[in-house]
Structures are given as structure tokens and as C-alpha cells.
PDB file of C-alpha atoms in Angstrom:
ATOM      1  CA  UNK A   1     -25.454  -6.401  -2.419  1.00 40.00           C
ATOM      2  CA  UNK A   2     -26.546  -7.735   1.017  1.00 41.00           C
ATOM      3  CA  UNK A   3     -24.664 -10.354   3.024  1.00 39.00           C
ATOM      4  CA  UNK A   4     -26.999 -13.133   1.955  1.00 38.00           C
ATOM      5  CA  UNK A   5     -26.488 -12.432  -1.721  1.00 35.00           C
ATOM      6  CA  UNK A   6     -22.726 -12.059  -1.279  1.00 40.00           C
ATOM      7  CA  UNK A   7     -22.535 -15.501   0.321  1.00 37.00           C
ATOM      8  CA  UNK A   8     -24.489 -17.015  -2.573  1.00 39.00           C
ATOM      9  CA  UNK A   9     -22.177 -15.273  -5.021  1.00 39.00           C
ATOM     10  CA  UNK A  10     -19.107 -16.739  -3.356  1.00 30.00           C
ATOM     11  CA  UNK A  11     -20.610 -20.236  -3.405  1.00 31.00           C
ATOM     12  CA  UNK A  12     -21.509 -19.904  -7.091  1.00 37.00           C
ATOM     13  CA  UNK A  13     -18.043 -18.636  -7.907  1.00 36.00           C
ATOM     14  CA  UNK A  14     -16.362 -21.532  -6.126  1.00 34.00           C
ATOM     15  CA  UNK A  15     -18.548 -24.043  -7.951  1.00 36.00           C
ATOM     16  CA  UNK A  16     -17.692 -22.500 -11.297  1.00 37.00           C
ATOM     17  CA  UNK A  17     -13.992 -22.283 -10.545  1.00 36.00           C
ATOM     18  CA  UNK A  18     -14.061 -18.501 -10.712  1.00 32.00           C
ATOM     19  CA  UNK A  19     -12.423 -16.072  -8.296  1.00 32.00           C
ATOM     20  CA  UNK A  20     -15.483 -13.822  -7.940  1.00 30.00           C
ATOM     21  CA  UNK A  21     -18.924 -13.239  -9.375  1.00 27.00           C
ATOM     22  CA  UNK A  22     -20.509  -9.910 -10.204  1.00 27.00           C
ATOM     23  CA  UNK A  23     -23.742  -9.114 -11.975  1.00 30.00           C
ATOM     24  CA  UNK A  24     -21.860  -8.101 -15.091  1.00 31.00           C
ATOM     25  CA  UNK A  25     -20.083 -11.479 -15.221  1.00 27.00           C
ATOM     26  CA  UNK A  26     -23.140 -13.739 -15.239  1.00 33.00           C
ATOM     27  CA  UNK A  27     -25.741 -14.451 -17.919  1.00 44.00           C
ATOM     28  CA  UNK A  28     -28.583 -11.902 -18.162  1.00 42.00           C
ATOM     29  CA  UNK A  29     -31.148 -14.420 -16.942  1.00 47.00           C
ATOM     30  CA  UNK A  30     -29.051 -15.296 -13.903  1.00 44.00           C
ATOM     31  CA  UNK A  31     -28.469 -11.604 -13.202  1.00 43.00           C
ATOM     32  CA  UNK A  32     -32.202 -10.946 -13.358  1.00 43.00           C
ATOM     33  CA  UNK A  33     -32.859 -13.804 -10.941  1.00 44.00           C
ATOM     34  CA  UNK A  34     -30.152 -12.532  -8.588  1.00 42.00           C
ATOM     35  CA  UNK A  35     -31.673  -9.066  -8.621  1.00 38.00           C
ATOM     36  CA  UNK A  36     -34.882 -10.605  -7.248  1.00 48.00           C
ATOM     37  CA  UNK A  37     -32.950 -12.166  -4.376  1.00 47.00           C
ATOM     38  CA  UNK A  38     -32.892 -15.734  -5.712  1.00 55.00           C
ATOM     39  CA  UNK A  39     -31.031 -17.948  -8.155  1.00 61.00           C
ATOM     40  CA  UNK A  40     -32.448 -20.456 -10.637  1.00 73.00           C
ATOM     41  CA  UNK A  41     -29.147 -21.850 -11.874  1.00 83.00           C
ATOM     42  CA  UNK A  42     -30.058 -25.361 -10.732  1.00 90.00           C
ATOM     43  CA  UNK A  43     -33.613 -25.261 -12.086  1.00 95.00           C
ATOM     44  CA  UNK A  44     -35.001 -26.076 -15.527  1.00 96.00           C
ATOM     45  CA  UNK A  45     -37.195 -23.036 -16.151  1.00 95.00           C
ATOM     46  CA  UNK A  46     -39.155 -22.097 -19.250  1.00 96.00           C
ATOM     47  CA  UNK A  47     -36.754 -19.292 -20.194  1.00 95.00           C
ATOM     48  CA  UNK A  48     -33.548 -21.328 -19.838  1.00 95.00           C
ATOM     49  CA  UNK A  49     -34.573 -24.772 -21.058  1.00 97.00           C
ATOM     50  CA  UNK A  50     -35.593 -26.649 -24.217  1.00 98.00           C
ATOM     51  CA  UNK A  51     -37.677 -29.829 -24.459  1.00 98.00           C
ATOM     52  CA  UNK A  52     -36.475 -32.831 -26.489  1.00 98.00           C
ATOM     53  CA  UNK A  53     -38.562 -35.789 -27.719  1.00 98.00           C
ATOM     54  CA  UNK A  54     -36.755 -38.810 -29.146  1.00 98.00           C
ATOM     55  CA  UNK A  55     -38.486 -41.720 -30.909  1.00 98.00           C
ATOM     56  CA  UNK A  56     -42.067 -41.438 -29.685  1.00 98.00           C
ATOM     57  CA  UNK A  57     -43.141 -43.751 -32.485  1.00 98.00           C
ATOM     58  CA  UNK A  58     -45.802 -46.497 -32.508  1.00 98.00           C
ATOM     59  CA  UNK A  59     -43.297 -49.350 -32.647  1.00 97.00           C
ATOM     60  CA  UNK A  60     -41.435 -48.066 -29.596  1.00 97.00           C
ATOM     61  CA  UNK A  61     -44.559 -47.318 -27.579  1.00 98.00           C
ATOM     62  CA  UNK A  62     -46.053 -50.760 -28.232  1.00 97.00           C
ATOM     63  CA  UNK A  63     -42.958 -52.565 -26.940  1.00 97.00           C
ATOM     64  CA  UNK A  64     -42.774 -50.757 -23.575  1.00 98.00           C
ATOM     65  CA  UNK A  65     -43.326 -52.921 -20.486  1.00 97.00           C
ATOM     66  CA  UNK A  66     -42.099 -50.694 -17.639  1.00 98.00           C
ATOM     67  CA  UNK A  67     -45.075 -48.325 -17.444  1.00 97.00           C
ATOM     68  CA  UNK A  68     -48.706 -47.951 -18.482  1.00 97.00           C
ATOM     69  CA  UNK A  69     -48.134 -46.360 -21.886  1.00 97.00           C
ATOM     70  CA  UNK A  70     -51.482 -44.572 -21.806  1.00 97.00           C
ATOM     71  CA  UNK A  71     -50.372 -42.658 -18.711  1.00 97.00           C
ATOM     72  CA  UNK A  72     -46.900 -42.188 -20.178  1.00 98.00           C
ATOM     73  CA  UNK A  73     -48.336 -40.516 -23.267  1.00 98.00           C
ATOM     74  CA  UNK A  74     -50.565 -38.205 -21.207  1.00 98.00           C
ATOM     75  CA  UNK A  75     -47.483 -37.085 -19.306  1.00 98.00           C
ATOM     76  CA  UNK A  76     -45.509 -36.596 -22.529  1.00 98.00           C
ATOM     77  CA  UNK A  77     -48.342 -34.599 -24.050  1.00 98.00           C
ATOM     78  CA  UNK A  78     -48.614 -32.438 -20.909  1.00 97.00           C
ATOM     79  CA  UNK A  79     -44.943 -31.542 -21.188  1.00 98.00           C
ATOM     80  CA  UNK A  80     -45.275 -30.786 -24.897  1.00 98.00           C
ATOM     81  CA  UNK A  81     -48.333 -28.614 -24.257  1.00 97.00           C
ATOM     82  CA  UNK A  82     -46.524 -26.754 -21.483  1.00 97.00           C
ATOM     83  CA  UNK A  83     -43.504 -26.099 -23.692  1.00 97.00           C
ATOM     84  CA  UNK A  84     -45.596 -24.733 -26.549  1.00 97.00           C
ATOM     85  CA  UNK A  85     -47.683 -22.488 -24.318  1.00 96.00           C
ATOM     86  CA  UNK A  86     -44.632 -21.163 -22.462  1.00 96.00           C
ATOM     87  CA  UNK A  87     -42.627 -20.618 -25.639  1.00 96.00           C
ATOM     88  CA  UNK A  88     -39.933 -23.188 -24.889  1.00 97.00           C
ATOM     89  CA  UNK A  89     -37.956 -24.516 -27.885  1.00 98.00           C
ATOM     90  CA  UNK A  90     -38.815 -28.117 -28.797  1.00 98.00           C
ATOM     91  CA  UNK A  91     -36.648 -30.642 -30.643  1.00 98.00           C
ATOM     92  CA  UNK A  92     -38.281 -33.752 -32.125  1.00 98.00           C
ATOM     93  CA  UNK A  93     -36.432 -36.751 -33.537  1.00 98.00           C
ATOM     94  CA  UNK A  94     -37.413 -40.132 -34.970  1.00 98.00           C
ATOM     95  CA  UNK A  95     -35.488 -43.197 -36.047  1.00 97.00           C
ATOM     96  CA  UNK A  96     -35.594 -45.171 -39.304  1.00 96.00           C
ATOM     97  CA  UNK A  97     -38.710 -43.585 -40.808  1.00 95.00           C
ATOM     98  CA  UNK A  98     -37.030 -42.749 -44.104  1.00 94.00           C
ATOM     99  CA  UNK A  99     -35.642 -46.297 -44.181  1.00 93.00           C
ATOM    100  CA  UNK A 100     -39.218 -47.578 -44.137  1.00 94.00           C
ATOM    101  CA  UNK A 101     -38.685 -49.446 -40.872  1.00 94.00           C
ATOM    102  CA  UNK A 102     -40.695 -47.330 -38.417  1.00 96.00           C
ATOM    103  CA  UNK A 103     -43.644 -44.936 -38.499  1.00 97.00           C
ATOM    104  CA  UNK A 104     -43.433 -41.223 -37.637  1.00 97.00           C
ATOM    105  CA  UNK A 105     -44.237 -39.724 -34.231  1.00 98.00           C
ATOM    106  CA  UNK A 106     -47.485 -40.991 -32.694  1.00 98.00           C
ATOM    107  CA  UNK A 107     -50.401 -38.747 -33.758  1.00 97.00           C
ATOM    108  CA  UNK A 108     -51.489 -37.697 -30.242  1.00 97.00           C
ATOM    109  CA  UNK A 109     -48.052 -36.261 -29.470  1.00 98.00           C
ATOM    110  CA  UNK A 110     -47.581 -34.842 -32.963  1.00 97.00           C
ATOM    111  CA  UNK A 111     -50.830 -32.900 -32.533  1.00 97.00           C
ATOM    112  CA  UNK A 112     -49.301 -31.073 -29.562  1.00 98.00           C
ATOM    113  CA  UNK A 113     -46.238 -29.926 -31.548  1.00 98.00           C
ATOM    114  CA  UNK A 114     -47.429 -29.789 -35.184  1.00 96.00           C
ATOM    115  CA  UNK A 115     -44.953 -27.114 -36.260  1.00 95.00           C
ATOM    116  CA  UNK A 116     -41.825 -28.833 -34.942  1.00 97.00           C
ATOM    117  CA  UNK A 117     -39.911 -30.624 -37.732  1.00 96.00           C
ATOM    118  CA  UNK A 118     -39.052 -34.286 -37.296  1.00 97.00           C
ATOM    119  CA  UNK A 119     -35.353 -35.070 -37.492  1.00 98.00           C
ATOM    120  CA  UNK A 120     -35.105 -38.633 -38.743  1.00 98.00           C
ATOM    121  CA  UNK A 121     -31.987 -40.651 -37.972  1.00 97.00           C
ATOM    122  CA  UNK A 122     -30.484 -44.089 -38.422  1.00 97.00           C
ATOM    123  CA  UNK A 123     -28.269 -43.894 -35.318  1.00 96.00           C
ATOM    124  CA  UNK A 124     -29.561 -45.233 -32.003  1.00 95.00           C
ATOM    125  CA  UNK A 125     -27.632 -42.466 -30.264  1.00 97.00           C
ATOM    126  CA  UNK A 126     -29.287 -39.237 -31.387  1.00 98.00           C
ATOM    127  CA  UNK A 127     -26.174 -37.294 -30.430  1.00 98.00           C
ATOM    128  CA  UNK A 128     -24.317 -39.042 -33.267  1.00 97.00           C
ATOM    129  CA  UNK A 129     -26.636 -37.378 -35.790  1.00 97.00           C
ATOM    130  CA  UNK A 130     -25.367 -33.999 -37.121  1.00 98.00           C
ATOM    131  CA  UNK A 131     -28.887 -32.664 -37.753  1.00 98.00           C
ATOM    132  CA  UNK A 132     -29.907 -33.483 -34.189  1.00 98.00           C
ATOM    133  CA  UNK A 133     -26.837 -31.799 -32.720  1.00 97.00           C
ATOM    134  CA  UNK A 134     -27.475 -28.767 -34.910  1.00 97.00           C
ATOM    135  CA  UNK A 135     -31.093 -28.549 -33.713  1.00 98.00           C
ATOM    136  CA  UNK A 136     -29.896 -28.708 -30.113  1.00 98.00           C
ATOM    137  CA  UNK A 137     -27.442 -25.869 -30.734  1.00 97.00           C
ATOM    138  CA  UNK A 138     -30.051 -23.775 -32.543  1.00 97.00           C
ATOM    139  CA  UNK A 139     -32.323 -23.733 -29.496  1.00 97.00           C
ATOM    140  CA  UNK A 140     -29.805 -21.375 -27.910  1.00 96.00           C
ATOM    141  CA  UNK A 141     -30.243 -23.212 -24.608  1.00 97.00           C
ATOM    142  CA  UNK A 142     -27.846 -25.237 -22.459  1.00 96.00           C
ATOM    143  CA  UNK A 143     -30.484 -26.964 -20.339  1.00 97.00           C
ATOM    144  CA  UNK A 144     -32.664 -29.702 -21.779  1.00 98.00           C
ATOM    145  CA  UNK A 145     -35.592 -31.769 -20.545  1.00 98.00           C
ATOM    146  CA  UNK A 146     -34.992 -35.094 -22.274  1.00 98.00           C
ATOM    147  CA  UNK A 147     -37.724 -37.568 -23.191  1.00 98.00           C
ATOM    148  CA  UNK A 148     -37.016 -40.679 -25.229  1.00 98.00           C
ATOM    149  CA  UNK A 149     -38.056 -44.245 -25.987  1.00 98.00           C
ATOM    150  CA  UNK A 150     -36.724 -46.538 -24.904  1.00 97.00           C
ATOM    151  CA  UNK A 151     -35.206 -45.315 -21.627  1.00 98.00           C
ATOM    152  CA  UNK A 152     -32.258 -47.698 -21.778  1.00 98.00           C
ATOM    153  CA  UNK A 153     -31.205 -46.874 -25.346  1.00 98.00           C
ATOM    154  CA  UNK A 154     -32.477 -43.831 -27.207  1.00 97.00           C
ATOM    155  CA  UNK A 155     -32.809 -41.757 -24.042  1.00 98.00           C
ATOM    156  CA  UNK A 156     -29.805 -42.906 -21.998  1.00 98.00           C
ATOM    157  CA  UNK A 157     -27.274 -42.633 -24.826  1.00 98.00           C
ATOM    158  CA  UNK A 158     -27.799 -38.968 -25.807  1.00 98.00           C
ATOM    159  CA  UNK A 159     -28.277 -37.924 -22.180  1.00 98.00           C
ATOM    160  CA  UNK A 160     -24.870 -39.362 -21.285  1.00 98.00           C
ATOM    161  CA  UNK A 161     -23.284 -37.734 -24.342  1.00 97.00           C
ATOM    162  CA  UNK A 162     -24.870 -34.335 -23.748  1.00 98.00           C
ATOM    163  CA  UNK A 163     -23.774 -34.334 -20.122  1.00 98.00           C
ATOM    164  CA  UNK A 164     -20.233 -35.155 -21.234  1.00 97.00           C
ATOM    165  CA  UNK A 165     -20.430 -32.283 -23.737  1.00 96.00           C
ATOM    166  CA  UNK A 166     -21.093 -29.797 -20.925  1.00 96.00           C
ATOM    167  CA  UNK A 167     -24.853 -29.475 -21.344  1.00 97.00           C
ATOM    168  CA  UNK A 168     -27.314 -29.932 -18.470  1.00 98.00           C
ATOM    169  CA  UNK A 169     -30.131 -32.418 -18.783  1.00 98.00           C
ATOM    170  CA  UNK A 170     -33.163 -33.558 -16.841  1.00 98.00           C
ATOM    171  CA  UNK A 171     -35.555 -36.406 -17.611  1.00 98.00           C
ATOM    172  CA  UNK A 172     -39.061 -37.254 -16.444  1.00 98.00           C
ATOM    173  CA  UNK A 173     -39.378 -40.858 -15.347  1.00 97.00           C
ATOM    174  CA  UNK A 174     -43.164 -41.090 -15.780  1.00 97.00           C
ATOM    175  CA  UNK A 175     -43.103 -39.834 -19.381  1.00 98.00           C
ATOM    176  CA  UNK A 176     -40.612 -42.420 -20.639  1.00 98.00           C
ATOM    177  CA  UNK A 177     -40.448 -46.208 -20.651  1.00 98.00           C
ATOM    178  CA  UNK A 178     -38.273 -49.223 -21.322  1.00 98.00           C
ATOM    179  CA  UNK A 179     -38.538 -52.788 -22.549  1.00 98.00           C
ATOM    180  CA  UNK A 180     -38.709 -53.950 -18.924  1.00 98.00           C
ATOM    181  CA  UNK A 181     -38.818 -52.357 -15.494  1.00 97.00           C
ATOM    182  CA  UNK A 182     -35.274 -53.556 -14.864  1.00 98.00           C
ATOM    183  CA  UNK A 183     -34.029 -51.979 -18.099  1.00 98.00           C
ATOM    184  CA  UNK A 184     -35.786 -48.697 -17.290  1.00 98.00           C
ATOM    185  CA  UNK A 185     -34.542 -48.604 -13.687  1.00 98.00           C
ATOM    186  CA  UNK A 186     -30.948 -49.328 -14.678  1.00 98.00           C
ATOM    187  CA  UNK A 187     -31.104 -46.616 -17.341  1.00 98.00           C
ATOM    188  CA  UNK A 188     -32.342 -44.144 -14.734  1.00 98.00           C
ATOM    189  CA  UNK A 189     -29.343 -45.016 -12.563  1.00 98.00           C
ATOM    190  CA  UNK A 190     -26.999 -44.627 -15.522  1.00 98.00           C
ATOM    191  CA  UNK A 191     -28.332 -41.172 -16.379  1.00 98.00           C
ATOM    192  CA  UNK A 192     -28.137 -40.007 -12.773  1.00 98.00           C
ATOM    193  CA  UNK A 193     -24.532 -41.204 -12.605  1.00 98.00           C
ATOM    194  CA  UNK A 194     -23.855 -39.157 -15.742  1.00 98.00           C
ATOM    195  CA  UNK A 195     -25.159 -36.068 -13.927  1.00 98.00           C
ATOM    196  CA  UNK A 196     -28.693 -35.857 -15.312  1.00 98.00           C
ATOM    197  CA  UNK A 197     -31.571 -34.827 -13.025  1.00 98.00           C
ATOM    198  CA  UNK A 198     -34.583 -37.140 -12.576  1.00 98.00           C
ATOM    199  CA  UNK A 199     -38.029 -35.639 -12.167  1.00 97.00           C
ATOM    200  CA  UNK A 200     -41.758 -36.287 -12.583  1.00 97.00           C
ATOM    201  CA  UNK A 201     -44.039 -34.597 -15.059  1.00 97.00           C
ATOM    202  CA  UNK A 202     -46.026 -32.492 -12.621  1.00 94.00           C
ATOM    203  CA  UNK A 203     -42.858 -31.342 -10.846  1.00 95.00           C
ATOM    204  CA  UNK A 204     -41.178 -30.646 -14.176  1.00 95.00           C
ATOM    205  CA  UNK A 205     -43.820 -28.275 -15.514  1.00 91.00           C
ATOM    206  CA  UNK A 206     -44.155 -26.637 -12.096  1.00 94.00           C
ATOM    207  CA  UNK A 207     -40.398 -26.058 -12.225  1.00 95.00           C
ATOM    208  CA  UNK A 208     -40.771 -24.540 -15.677  1.00 94.00           C
ATOM    209  CA  UNK A 209     -43.109 -21.825 -14.373  1.00 94.00           C
ATOM    210  CA  UNK A 210     -42.403 -21.591 -10.618  1.00 93.00           C
ATOM    211  CA  UNK A 211     -44.781 -18.713  -9.822  1.00 94.00           C
ATOM    212  CA  UNK A 212     -48.588 -18.928  -9.780  1.00 93.00           C
ATOM    213  CA  UNK A 213     -48.796 -15.134 -10.132  1.00 94.00           C
ATOM    214  CA  UNK A 214     -46.570 -15.060 -13.225  1.00 94.00           C
ATOM    215  CA  UNK A 215     -47.817 -15.267 -16.831  1.00 94.00           C
ATOM    216  CA  UNK A 216     -46.903 -18.953 -16.641  1.00 94.00           C
ATOM    217  CA  UNK A 217     -49.262 -19.539 -13.707  1.00 95.00           C
ATOM    218  CA  UNK A 218     -52.441 -19.950 -15.778  1.00 95.00           C
ATOM    219  CA  UNK A 219     -50.577 -22.323 -18.111  1.00 95.00           C
ATOM    220  CA  UNK A 220     -49.553 -24.539 -15.198  1.00 95.00           C
ATOM    221  CA  UNK A 221     -53.122 -24.593 -13.897  1.00 95.00           C
ATOM    222  CA  UNK A 222     -54.571 -25.312 -17.331  1.00 95.00           C
ATOM    223  CA  UNK A 223     -52.167 -28.094 -18.253  1.00 95.00           C
ATOM    224  CA  UNK A 224     -52.207 -29.574 -14.765  1.00 94.00           C
ATOM    225  CA  UNK A 225     -55.992 -29.649 -14.755  1.00 95.00           C
ATOM    226  CA  UNK A 226     -56.108 -31.267 -18.184  1.00 96.00           C
ATOM    227  CA  UNK A 227     -53.557 -33.912 -17.175  1.00 96.00           C
ATOM    228  CA  UNK A 228     -55.402 -34.715 -13.943  1.00 95.00           C
ATOM    229  CA  UNK A 229     -58.683 -35.159 -15.803  1.00 95.00           C
ATOM    230  CA  UNK A 230     -57.139 -37.406 -18.457  1.00 96.00           C
ATOM    231  CA  UNK A 231     -55.453 -39.613 -15.859  1.00 95.00           C
ATOM    232  CA  UNK A 232     -58.718 -39.822 -13.893  1.00 95.00           C
ATOM    233  CA  UNK A 233     -60.517 -41.091 -17.005  1.00 92.00           C
ATOM    234  CA  UNK A 234     -58.052 -43.978 -17.218  1.00 91.00           C
ATOM    235  CA  UNK A 235     -58.601 -44.855 -13.560  1.00 85.00           C
ATOM    236  CA  UNK A 236     -62.358 -44.908 -14.109  1.00 86.00           C
ATOM    237  CA  UNK A 237     -62.205 -47.056 -17.241  1.00 73.00           C
TER     238      UNK A 237
END
């Protein structure tokens, strides 16, 4: 191990409260990254992360005032498409469909993840729902890109809870929305204070793949091109 890698190992060990770090003591994915001379412990990559959608239902979308919902849905679809193509686990949850109060996931997003089961809940905080928590565990991941409507309720609540439970979360500000800009902005602050990582859609899927020469490179180019074209159509309308 060279001096540069040793210094990184010491820093990682101190942050984790460990006395030392060796390749045999870290997760296989981290060891593989270290062997290439770099670490991805702080990044949300396709092989370490799952994607979570909460309450992308017509009633929620229609009430959003903080963002152009047409652009928001293009961003959400781009993330869903990226996850499917890169083989990332996806969790999908709705609220109050079985109660007859709300409709299921909006069709344009559902079409991107047709094989992902909907977990319907009555609780505003998805983390309170046993089936949701079980689905999170079954992904086998400890990093999650969180997307939910509205930002201030059905996204902020589970993000805060999952951070407190020792999981790592990120959220994409341009793929979510709130009942007002103030509500959305305050929710963003709340999630950051809880330890969650804010991001944008294009940066998030670039972070998922990282390398243009990797098998994920063509996926990033394809999805990025599609998203750019769809957003351009809105600007021209």
C-alpha cells in the first residue's frame, strides 16, 4: 500500500471510530475501489445504492407549487430509467390507494418501473410502515436516493428517520416538490440537517455511473440525451 492510500486508510479509520483499516476489514465494494486507488464511500453509485419513490400520485403532483411539475416528472423518470438500466434496486410506495382516497402512481413514472410492486400505506411517514421498511432492507443496500411528494412531508419524514437509523440518504431537489417554495426549501434544510445529501438529477445519475468508459457510460449518455430533449420540448412549447 503506498503512502497516499495509507493516509486515506487512516482518515477512514478515524471517521469510523476504528483503530486501523485493512482491505480484509472493509466491504468488498470498498476494497475493490481502494484497489483502484480511489474510494467511493461518500458517493451514491449504482452498485451501492437503491432508488426510492414515495407517493408520486396524481393528487400529490397536482398540488405542487414549488416547481414546474412537468420538469419534475422528467427528472423523476430519468432517475427511474437510470436505475432500471444500471440494475439498481427500486422501492415504490403510495399512500391511501387501498382506502380509496388516492390513485396509484402516475402512469408516466409507472411505465419506467412496471415490475416494481407498489407498497401502499396509510402512514404519512413511510418509515412507520412495516412493508416499506422490509422492502428497504431487502434491497441489501445502505445508501438510498430518496424521492417523494411532498418534500415537506412524505419525503422529509422518512429521510430523517432513515438517517437516524444509520442509513445514508440523498435526495434530488429538482425531482421533488412541495405545496409551496417555502415549504420545499425548509424541508431541504431539515433533511440536510439530518445528514442527507442534496443533489440534482443530472449530477445524481452521473454519480451513479462515474466513468464514461464503463458499461454505465452509454446509459448515462442515453438517459442524459433523452432528458435534455424532453426538457427542450417544454422550453419550446
